[in-house]
Coordinates of C-alpha atoms and ligand atoms in Angstrom, one line a residue:
M29 CA 0.0 0.0 0.0
K30 CA 1.2 3.5 -0.7
H31 CA 2.6 5.3 2.2
F32 CA 0.1 7.7 3.6
A33 CA 2.3 9.8 5.8
L34 CA 3.8 10.8 2.6
M35 CA 0.6 12.1 1.1
L36 CA -0.2 13.8 4.4
L37 CA 3.2 15.5 4.1
G38 CA 2.8 16.2 0.5
V39 CA -0.5 17.8 0.8
C40 CA -0.8 19.3 4.2
W41 CA 2.7 20.1 4.9
L42 CA 4.2 21.3 1.6
V43 CA 6.5 18.4 1.1
M44 CA 10.1 18.3 2.3
P45 CA 12.6 18.5 -0.5
A46 CA 14.2 15.4 0.8
G47 CA 12.6 12.7 -1.2
V48 CA 14.0 10.2 1.2
V49 CA 11.0 9.8 3.4
A50 CA 9.1 8.9 0.3
N51 CA 11.3 6.1 -0.4
G52 CA 11.7 5.1 3.2
Q53 CA 9.9 2.0 2.0
T54 CA 12.8 0.0 3.2
G55 CA 10.5 -2.7 4.2
S56 CA 9.6 -3.4 0.7
S57 CA 6.1 -4.3 -0.1
L58 CA 4.9 -7.6 -1.2
A59 CA 6.3 -8.5 -4.5
P60 CA 8.4 -10.6 -6.9
A61 CA 11.9 -11.1 -8.5
S62 CA 14.0 -11.4 -11.6
Q63 CA 15.3 -14.4 -13.4
A64 CA 18.5 -12.8 -14.5
A65 CA 19.8 -11.5 -11.2
R66 CA 18.3 -14.2 -9.2
P67 CA 20.6 -16.9 -7.8
A68 CA 19.9 -20.5 -8.3
P69 CA 17.4 -21.5 -5.6
S70 CA 14.3 -20.1 -7.3
T71 CA 12.3 -23.2 -6.9
S72 CA 9.1 -21.8 -8.1
Q73 CA 7.5 -25.2 -8.2
V74 CA 6.8 -26.7 -4.9
Q75 CA 8.8 -29.8 -4.5
P76 CA 7.2 -32.0 -1.9
A77 CA 10.3 -33.9 -1.2
S78 CA 12.3 -30.9 0.2
P79 CA 10.4 -28.7 2.5
P80 CA 10.5 -25.0 1.4
P81 CA 12.7 -22.6 3.3
T82 CA 11.2 -20.7 6.2
T83 CA 13.6 -17.9 6.4
Y84 CA 14.9 -15.1 4.1
T85 CA 18.0 -16.6 2.5
L86 CA 20.6 -14.9 0.3
T87 CA 23.9 -15.9 -1.2
P88 CA 26.8 -14.4 0.7
E89 CA 27.5 -11.8 -2.1
R90 CA 23.8 -10.8 -2.3
R91 CA 23.6 -10.6 1.4
A92 CA 26.6 -8.3 1.6
Q93 CA 25.1 -6.1 -1.1
A94 CA 21.7 -6.0 0.6
I95 CA 23.3 -4.9 3.9
A96 CA 25.4 -2.2 2.3
Y97 CA 22.5 -0.9 0.3
S98 CA 20.1 -0.9 3.3
R99 CA 22.7 0.9 5.5
S100 CA 23.1 3.6 2.9
L101 CA 19.3 4.1 2.8
Y102 CA 19.1 4.4 6.6
I103 CA 22.0 6.9 6.7
L104 CA 20.4 8.9 3.9
Y105 CA 17.1 8.9 5.6
F106 CA 18.4 10.5 8.8
L107 CA 20.8 12.7 6.9
G108 CA 18.0 13.8 4.6
T109 CA 16.1 15.2 7.5
L110 CA 19.1 17.2 8.6
V111 CA 19.7 18.4 5.1
S112 CA 16.1 19.6 4.8
I113 CA 16.3 21.5 8.1
G114 CA 19.6 23.0 7.0
I115 CA 18.2 24.2 3.7
Y116 CA 15.2 25.9 5.4
L117 CA 17.4 27.5 8.0
F118 CA 19.6 28.8 5.2
L119 CA 16.6 30.2 3.2
W120 CA 15.5 31.9 6.4
R121 CA 18.9 33.3 7.7
A122 CA 20.1 34.4 4.3
R123 CA 16.8 36.3 4.0
I124 CA 16.0 34.6 0.7
A125 CA 12.4 33.8 1.7
L126 CA 12.1 37.4 2.8
R127 CA 13.2 38.6 -0.6
F128 CA 10.7 36.3 -2.3
R129 CA 7.9 37.7 -0.1
E130 CA 9.0 41.2 -1.0
W131 CA 8.7 40.4 -4.7
A132 CA 5.3 38.8 -4.2
R133 CA 4.1 42.0 -2.4
Q134 CA 5.4 44.2 -5.2
V135 CA 3.3 42.2 -7.7
S136 CA 0.0 42.2 -5.9
R137 CA -1.7 43.0 -2.7
R138 CA -4.0 39.9 -3.0
H139 CA -2.9 37.1 -0.8
F140 CA -3.6 34.3 -3.3
V141 CA -1.5 36.0 -5.9
Q142 CA 1.3 36.5 -3.4
C143 CA 1.2 32.7 -2.7
L144 CA 1.2 32.1 -6.4
I145 CA 4.5 34.0 -6.7
F146 CA 6.1 33.2 -3.4
V147 CA 5.5 29.4 -3.1
P148 CA 7.0 28.3 -6.5
L149 CA 10.0 30.5 -5.9
F150 CA 10.5 29.0 -2.5
V151 CA 9.9 25.4 -3.7
A152 CA 12.3 25.9 -6.6
A153 CA 15.1 27.3 -4.3
A154 CA 14.7 24.5 -1.7
T155 CA 14.5 21.8 -4.4
L156 CA 17.6 23.2 -6.2
L157 CA 19.6 23.3 -3.0
N158 CA 18.6 19.7 -2.3
L159 CA 19.5 18.5 -5.8
P160 CA 22.9 17.1 -5.0
F161 CA 21.4 15.1 -2.2
D162 CA 18.5 14.0 -4.2
F163 CA 20.7 13.0 -7.1
Y164 CA 23.0 10.9 -5.0
Y165 CA 20.1 9.2 -3.2
S166 CA 17.9 8.4 -6.1
Y167 CA 20.3 8.2 -9.1
I168 CA 23.9 7.4 -8.1
L169 CA 23.1 5.0 -5.3
E170 CA 20.4 3.1 -7.3
H171 CA 22.8 2.7 -10.2
R172 CA 25.7 1.7 -8.0
F173 CA 23.6 -1.3 -6.7
G174 CA 22.3 -2.1 -10.1
L175 CA 18.7 -1.3 -9.2
S176 CA 18.0 1.5 -11.6
T177 CA 17.4 1.3 -15.4
Q178 CA 16.8 5.0 -15.7
G179 CA 18.9 7.4 -17.8
L180 CA 19.9 10.9 -16.8
S181 CA 17.4 12.7 -19.0
S182 CA 14.6 10.6 -17.7
W183 CA 15.7 11.2 -14.1
F184 CA 15.8 14.9 -14.6
G185 CA 12.5 14.8 -16.4
D186 CA 11.0 13.2 -13.3
W187 CA 12.7 15.7 -11.0
G188 CA 11.3 18.6 -13.0
K189 CA 7.8 17.1 -12.9
S190 CA 8.0 16.5 -9.2
L191 CA 9.1 20.1 -8.7
G192 CA 6.0 21.3 -10.7
I193 CA 3.7 19.1 -8.7
V194 CA 5.1 20.2 -5.3
A195 CA 4.9 23.9 -6.4
A196 CA 1.3 23.5 -7.5
T197 CA 0.1 21.7 -4.4
G198 CA 2.2 23.9 -2.3
V199 CA 0.5 27.1 -3.5
I200 CA -2.9 25.7 -2.5
V201 CA -1.7 24.3 0.9
A202 CA 0.2 27.5 1.7
W203 CA -2.7 29.7 0.8
V204 CA -5.0 27.7 3.1
F205 CA -2.5 27.6 5.8
Y206 CA -1.7 31.4 5.8
T207 CA -5.3 32.3 5.4
L208 CA -6.1 30.4 8.5
A209 CA -3.0 31.6 10.4
R210 CA -4.0 35.2 9.7
R211 CA -7.7 34.9 10.6
S212 CA -7.1 32.8 13.7
P213 CA -3.6 33.1 15.2
R214 CA -4.6 31.0 18.2
R215 CA -6.6 28.2 16.6
W216 CA -5.1 27.7 13.2
W217 CA -3.7 24.4 14.2
L218 CA -7.2 23.0 14.6
Y219 CA -8.6 24.7 11.5
F220 CA -5.7 23.6 9.4
W221 CA -6.1 20.1 10.7
L222 CA -9.8 20.2 9.7
A223 CA -8.8 21.6 6.3
S224 CA -6.2 18.8 5.8
I225 CA -8.9 16.2 5.8
P226 CA -10.6 17.3 2.5
L227 CA -7.2 18.3 1.1
V228 CA -5.6 14.9 1.7
L229 CA -8.8 13.0 0.6
A230 CA -8.8 15.0 -2.7
F231 CA -5.2 14.2 -3.2
I232 CA -5.6 10.5 -2.6
L233 CA -8.6 10.6 -5.0
I234 CA -7.0 12.4 -7.9
E235 CA -3.5 11.1 -7.5
P236 CA -4.0 7.9 -9.6
Y237 CA -5.5 10.0 -12.4
A238 CA -3.5 13.2 -12.2
I239 CA -0.1 12.3 -10.9
E240 CA 0.8 8.6 -11.4
P241 CA 0.3 8.8 -15.2
L242 CA 2.9 11.6 -15.4
F243 CA 5.6 9.1 -14.4
Y244 CA 4.3 5.7 -15.6
K245 CA 2.1 4.0 -18.1
F246 CA -0.8 1.9 -16.8
T247 CA -2.4 -0.8 -18.8
P248 CA -5.3 -2.9 -17.6
L249 CA -3.7 -6.2 -16.5
E250 CA -6.5 -8.0 -18.4
K251 CA -4.9 -6.9 -21.7
T252 CA -1.5 -8.4 -21.1
Q253 CA -2.2 -11.2 -18.6
P254 CA -5.8 -12.4 -19.3
A255 CA -5.1 -15.8 -17.7
L256 CA -3.7 -14.3 -14.6
V257 CA -6.7 -12.0 -14.2
E258 CA -9.0 -14.8 -14.7
R259 CA -7.3 -16.7 -11.8
I260 CA -7.4 -13.6 -9.6
E261 CA -11.1 -13.2 -10.2
A262 CA -11.6 -16.8 -9.4
M263 CA -9.6 -16.4 -6.2
L264 CA -11.7 -13.3 -5.2
T265 CA -15.0 -14.9 -6.0
H266 CA -14.0 -17.9 -4.0
A267 CA -13.5 -15.5 -1.1
G268 CA -16.9 -13.8 -1.7
L269 CA -15.2 -10.6 -2.8
S270 CA -15.4 -8.6 -6.0
I271 CA -12.8 -6.3 -7.4
P272 CA -13.6 -5.4 -11.1
P273 CA -10.7 -6.5 -13.4
A274 CA -10.8 -3.0 -14.8
R275 CA -9.3 -1.9 -11.4
I276 CA -6.2 -4.1 -11.7
F277 CA -3.3 -2.5 -13.6
E278 CA 0.2 -3.2 -14.9
M279 CA 2.7 -0.4 -14.5
D280 CA 5.8 0.0 -16.6
A281 CA 8.2 0.2 -13.7
S282 CA 10.9 -1.4 -15.8
S283 CA 11.4 2.0 -17.5
R284 CA 13.1 3.1 -14.3
T285 CA 14.0 0.2 -12.1
K286 CA 14.7 -3.5 -11.7
A287 CA 13.0 -3.6 -8.3
V288 CA 9.8 -5.5 -8.0
D289 CA 6.6 -4.2 -6.2
A290 CA 2.9 -3.8 -6.3
Y291 CA 0.6 -1.4 -4.5
V292 CA -3.0 -0.2 -4.0
S293 CA -3.9 3.5 -4.3
G294 CA -6.8 5.8 -4.7
L295 CA -10.2 6.0 -3.1
G296 CA -13.7 5.3 -4.3
S297 CA -13.8 5.4 -8.0
S298 CA -10.1 5.9 -8.3
K299 CA -9.2 2.9 -6.1
R300 CA -6.9 0.4 -7.9
V301 CA -4.5 -2.4 -7.6
V302 CA -1.2 -1.9 -9.4
V303 CA 1.4 -4.5 -10.2
W304 CA 4.9 -3.5 -11.5
D305 CA 5.8 -5.2 -14.8
T306 CA 9.1 -6.2 -13.2
T307 CA 7.1 -8.3 -10.8
L308 CA 5.2 -9.9 -13.6
K309 CA 8.4 -10.8 -15.3
T310 CA 10.1 -12.3 -12.3
M311 CA 7.5 -14.3 -10.6
G312 CA 5.6 -17.5 -11.4
P313 CA 1.8 -17.5 -11.5
D314 CA 1.3 -18.8 -8.0
E315 CA 3.7 -16.2 -6.5
L316 CA 1.9 -13.5 -8.5
L317 CA -1.5 -14.7 -7.1
L318 CA -0.1 -14.3 -3.6
V319 CA 1.2 -10.8 -4.4
L320 CA -2.2 -9.9 -5.8
G321 CA -3.8 -11.5 -2.8
H322 CA -1.8 -9.2 -0.5
E323 CA -2.7 -6.1 -2.5
T324 CA -6.4 -7.0 -2.8
G325 CA -6.3 -7.4 1.0
H326 CA -5.5 -3.7 1.3
Y327 CA -8.4 -3.1 -1.0
A328 CA -11.0 -5.5 0.5
L329 CA -10.1 -4.6 4.1
Y330 CA -10.5 -0.9 3.4
H331 CA -6.9 -0.1 4.5
I332 CA -6.7 3.2 2.7
P333 CA -9.5 4.9 4.5
K334 CA -8.5 3.2 7.8
E335 CA -4.9 4.3 7.6
F336 CA -5.9 7.7 6.5
A337 CA -8.1 8.1 9.6
L338 CA -5.4 6.9 11.9
D339 CA -2.8 9.1 10.4
E340 CA -5.1 12.1 10.7
A341 CA -5.5 11.3 14.4
V342 CA -1.8 11.3 14.8
A343 CA -1.6 14.5 12.7
L344 CA -4.0 16.3 15.1
L345 CA -1.6 15.8 18.0
F346 CA 1.4 16.8 16.0
F347 CA -0.3 19.9 14.6
L348 CA -1.0 21.0 18.2
L349 CA 2.7 20.5 19.0
G350 CA 3.6 22.3 15.8
F351 CA 1.5 25.3 16.9
F352 CA 3.4 25.8 20.1
A353 CA 6.8 25.3 18.4
V354 CA 6.1 27.6 15.4
N355 CA 4.6 30.4 17.5
R356 CA 7.5 30.4 19.8
L357 CA 10.0 30.3 17.0
V358 CA 8.4 33.1 15.1
E359 CA 7.9 35.3 18.2
R360 CA 11.6 34.9 19.2
A361 CA 13.4 34.9 15.9
G362 CA 10.9 36.6 13.7
P363 CA 11.3 40.3 14.5
R364 CA 15.1 40.5 14.0
T365 CA 14.9 38.7 10.7
G366 CA 12.0 40.6 9.1
I367 CA 9.2 38.1 9.7
E368 CA 6.1 40.0 10.7
G369 CA 4.3 37.1 12.4
I370 CA 3.0 33.6 11.8
G371 CA 0.6 35.0 9.1
D372 CA 3.6 36.3 7.1
L373 CA 4.6 34.2 4.1
A374 CA 8.3 34.8 5.0
S375 CA 7.7 32.6 8.0
L376 CA 7.5 29.5 5.8
P377 CA 11.1 28.3 6.3
L378 CA 10.5 28.3 10.1
V379 CA 7.2 26.5 9.7
L380 CA 8.9 23.9 7.5
V381 CA 11.7 23.4 10.0
V382 CA 9.1 22.5 12.7
L383 CA 7.2 20.5 10.2
T384 CA 10.2 18.5 9.2
L385 CA 11.0 17.7 12.8
L386 CA 7.4 16.7 13.5
V387 CA 7.3 14.5 10.5
F388 CA 10.5 12.9 11.6
L389 CA 9.2 12.3 15.1
S390 CA 5.9 10.9 13.9
A391 CA 7.6 8.4 11.7
P392 CA 7.7 5.6 14.3
I393 CA 3.9 5.9 15.0
V394 CA 2.9 6.3 11.3
N395 CA 5.1 3.4 10.2
G396 CA 3.9 1.2 13.1
I397 CA 0.4 1.7 11.9
S398 CA 1.5 0.8 8.4
R399 CA 3.3 -2.4 9.5
Y400 CA 0.1 -3.5 11.2
F401 CA -1.9 -3.2 8.0
E402 CA 0.9 -4.8 5.9
H403 CA 0.9 -7.8 8.2
Q404 CA -2.8 -8.0 7.9
A405 CA -2.6 -7.9 4.1
D406 CA 0.0 -10.7 4.2
Q407 CA -2.5 -12.8 6.3
F408 CA -5.3 -11.9 3.9
G409 CA -3.2 -13.0 0.9
L410 CA -2.6 -16.4 2.4
E411 CA -6.2 -16.9 3.3
V412 CA -7.6 -15.7 0.0
A413 CA -5.2 -17.9 -1.9
Y414 CA -6.0 -21.0 0.1
G415 CA -7.9 -23.4 -2.0
V416 CA -6.9 -21.7 -5.2
V417 CA -3.1 -22.0 -5.1
P418 CA -1.9 -25.6 -4.4
D419 CA 0.4 -24.5 -1.6
P420 CA -0.2 -20.8 -0.5
N421 CA 2.5 -20.9 2.1
A422 CA 5.3 -22.1 -0.3
A423 CA 4.1 -19.6 -2.9
E424 CA 4.1 -16.7 -0.5
V425 CA 7.5 -17.6 0.9
Q426 CA 8.9 -17.8 -2.7
A427 CA 7.2 -14.5 -3.6
L428 CA 8.8 -12.7 -0.6
Q429 CA 12.1 -14.3 -1.2
I430 CA 12.1 -13.0 -4.8
L431 CA 11.1 -9.6 -3.6
G432 CA 14.0 -9.5 -1.1
E433 CA 16.6 -10.6 -3.6
E434 CA 15.5 -8.2 -6.3
D435 CA 15.0 -5.2 -4.0
L436 CA 18.0 -5.9 -1.8
A437 CA 15.9 -6.0 1.3
D438 CA 17.9 -6.0 4.6
P439 CA 18.2 -9.5 5.9
D440 CA 18.6 -8.4 9.5
P441 CA 17.5 -4.8 10.3
N442 CA 18.3 -3.7 13.8
P443 CA 15.3 -3.1 16.1
F444 CA 15.6 0.6 16.2
I445 CA 15.7 0.9 12.4
K446 CA 12.7 -1.3 12.1
F447 CA 10.8 0.7 14.8
W448 CA 11.6 4.0 13.2
L449 CA 11.3 3.6 9.5
Y450 CA 9.9 0.2 8.4
T451 CA 6.6 0.5 6.7
H452 CA 6.4 -3.3 6.4
P453 CA 7.5 -6.0 8.8
P454 CA 11.1 -7.1 8.1
L455 CA 11.2 -9.6 5.3
D456 CA 12.5 -12.4 7.5
D457 CA 9.5 -12.0 9.8
R458 CA 7.1 -12.0 6.8
I459 CA 8.7 -15.1 5.4
R460 CA 8.4 -16.9 8.8
F461 CA 4.8 -16.0 9.1
A462 CA 4.2 -17.0 5.5
A463 CA 5.7 -20.4 6.1
T464 CA 3.8 -21.1 9.3
Y465 CA 0.4 -19.5 9.0
K466 CA -1.9 -22.3 8.0
P467 CA -5.1 -22.4 10.1
W468 CA -6.6 -24.8 7.5
A469 CA -4.1 -27.5 8.5
E470 CA -5.0 -27.0 12.1
G471 CA -8.8 -27.1 11.7
K472 CA -9.1 -23.4 12.8
P473 CA -11.3 -20.8 11.1
L474 CA -9.8 -18.2 8.8
E475 CA -9.6 -15.0 10.8
L476 CA -10.1 -12.5 8.0
L477 CA -12.3 -14.6 5.7
P478 CA -14.3 -16.6 8.3
H479 CA -17.2 -17.3 6.0
R480 CA -14.9 -19.4 3.8
Q481 CA -15.0 -22.4 6.1
Ligands
LIG3 ZN1 1.1 -4.0 1.2

């Protein structure tokens, strides 16, 4: 499932330039692997003679690579937070934000027009300053570990598009934020939280239509894999569920990466299951059914609205904390640096410093919520595949194993890292669960699909 904190950030809080949090998906979702890179033991067919593995197993070289890659991601995650804060402090201290606000005032007295000038300038400055970090993180590192298939021009194309999206959403969010901060200096945290609900909902709703297609092509899976979709539909019907085939898409992830994945996004009429084409190429049909089983679990169990509601509850607390921190900061440091108060656009860098810190501090809670739903989706995948795939446990173990190998998932994350930034349970835990969860063998009812027995 897509990470919601990110959307919450993106929409309510203007998006940090550090794209790291976005990719803090160090847990890896539920997906597949590639034949080329995969070492020998890709026993896709279940061999009754030798029991399937029950732990995440890598060759020594692959294991060393996975550990080195994961460590780099962890370091960059923490470093990215510091870099963002440093950039905002610089834009504040060097009075660059102040200058942008002056220019905006010269153009118009209307607040919205001022936002229209100020926010894109500010976003462009922050994003440019962050470019070296961004480039290292999402281009150099990915190529060094052989995960990226993306050329330079395509990478810069994506970078430019992201900049445009952040600037456009930023104008709206900043306009709402500063309107509320001006009208209600004491209660803006509450009103802004209320405003964040429709803003984030709108973003989740339109994202699959308006943003995802800017980066990738989506084809109904039915067109390329009719047999697979038929089996998925049979699996869902078997479980008394219905997800229209038109809502299941293939995405051309191979245009940018070798990594494998799948996800669920959108709400209501935009809700969809998306499988990366890399996953389709690297997994056998049974493994794919387990991947799809996991993703449809997010869909069938309403994880998107549930996670949204929980994340909003967390956000309310953090908005209140942000209120005290921002007010204090602006009152103390504002006057000597030309900031006229919390309602002044020039306060944006200080608001973002606080926001970045709060987002960082809320990560363990938000990611803990995510891990719970991801585990539940794993369980759902096994239950829904039972009776359709000959051995759901073996297929799920294999699917996760492929996912780990292809995405260089950390074989042994330390507990602090898991607690702070894992959106999914560590792969080894997922594989152990996949190997051992079989209520059907013990005569117990299925927990998530009880009517099936
Ligand atoms: Zn998931």
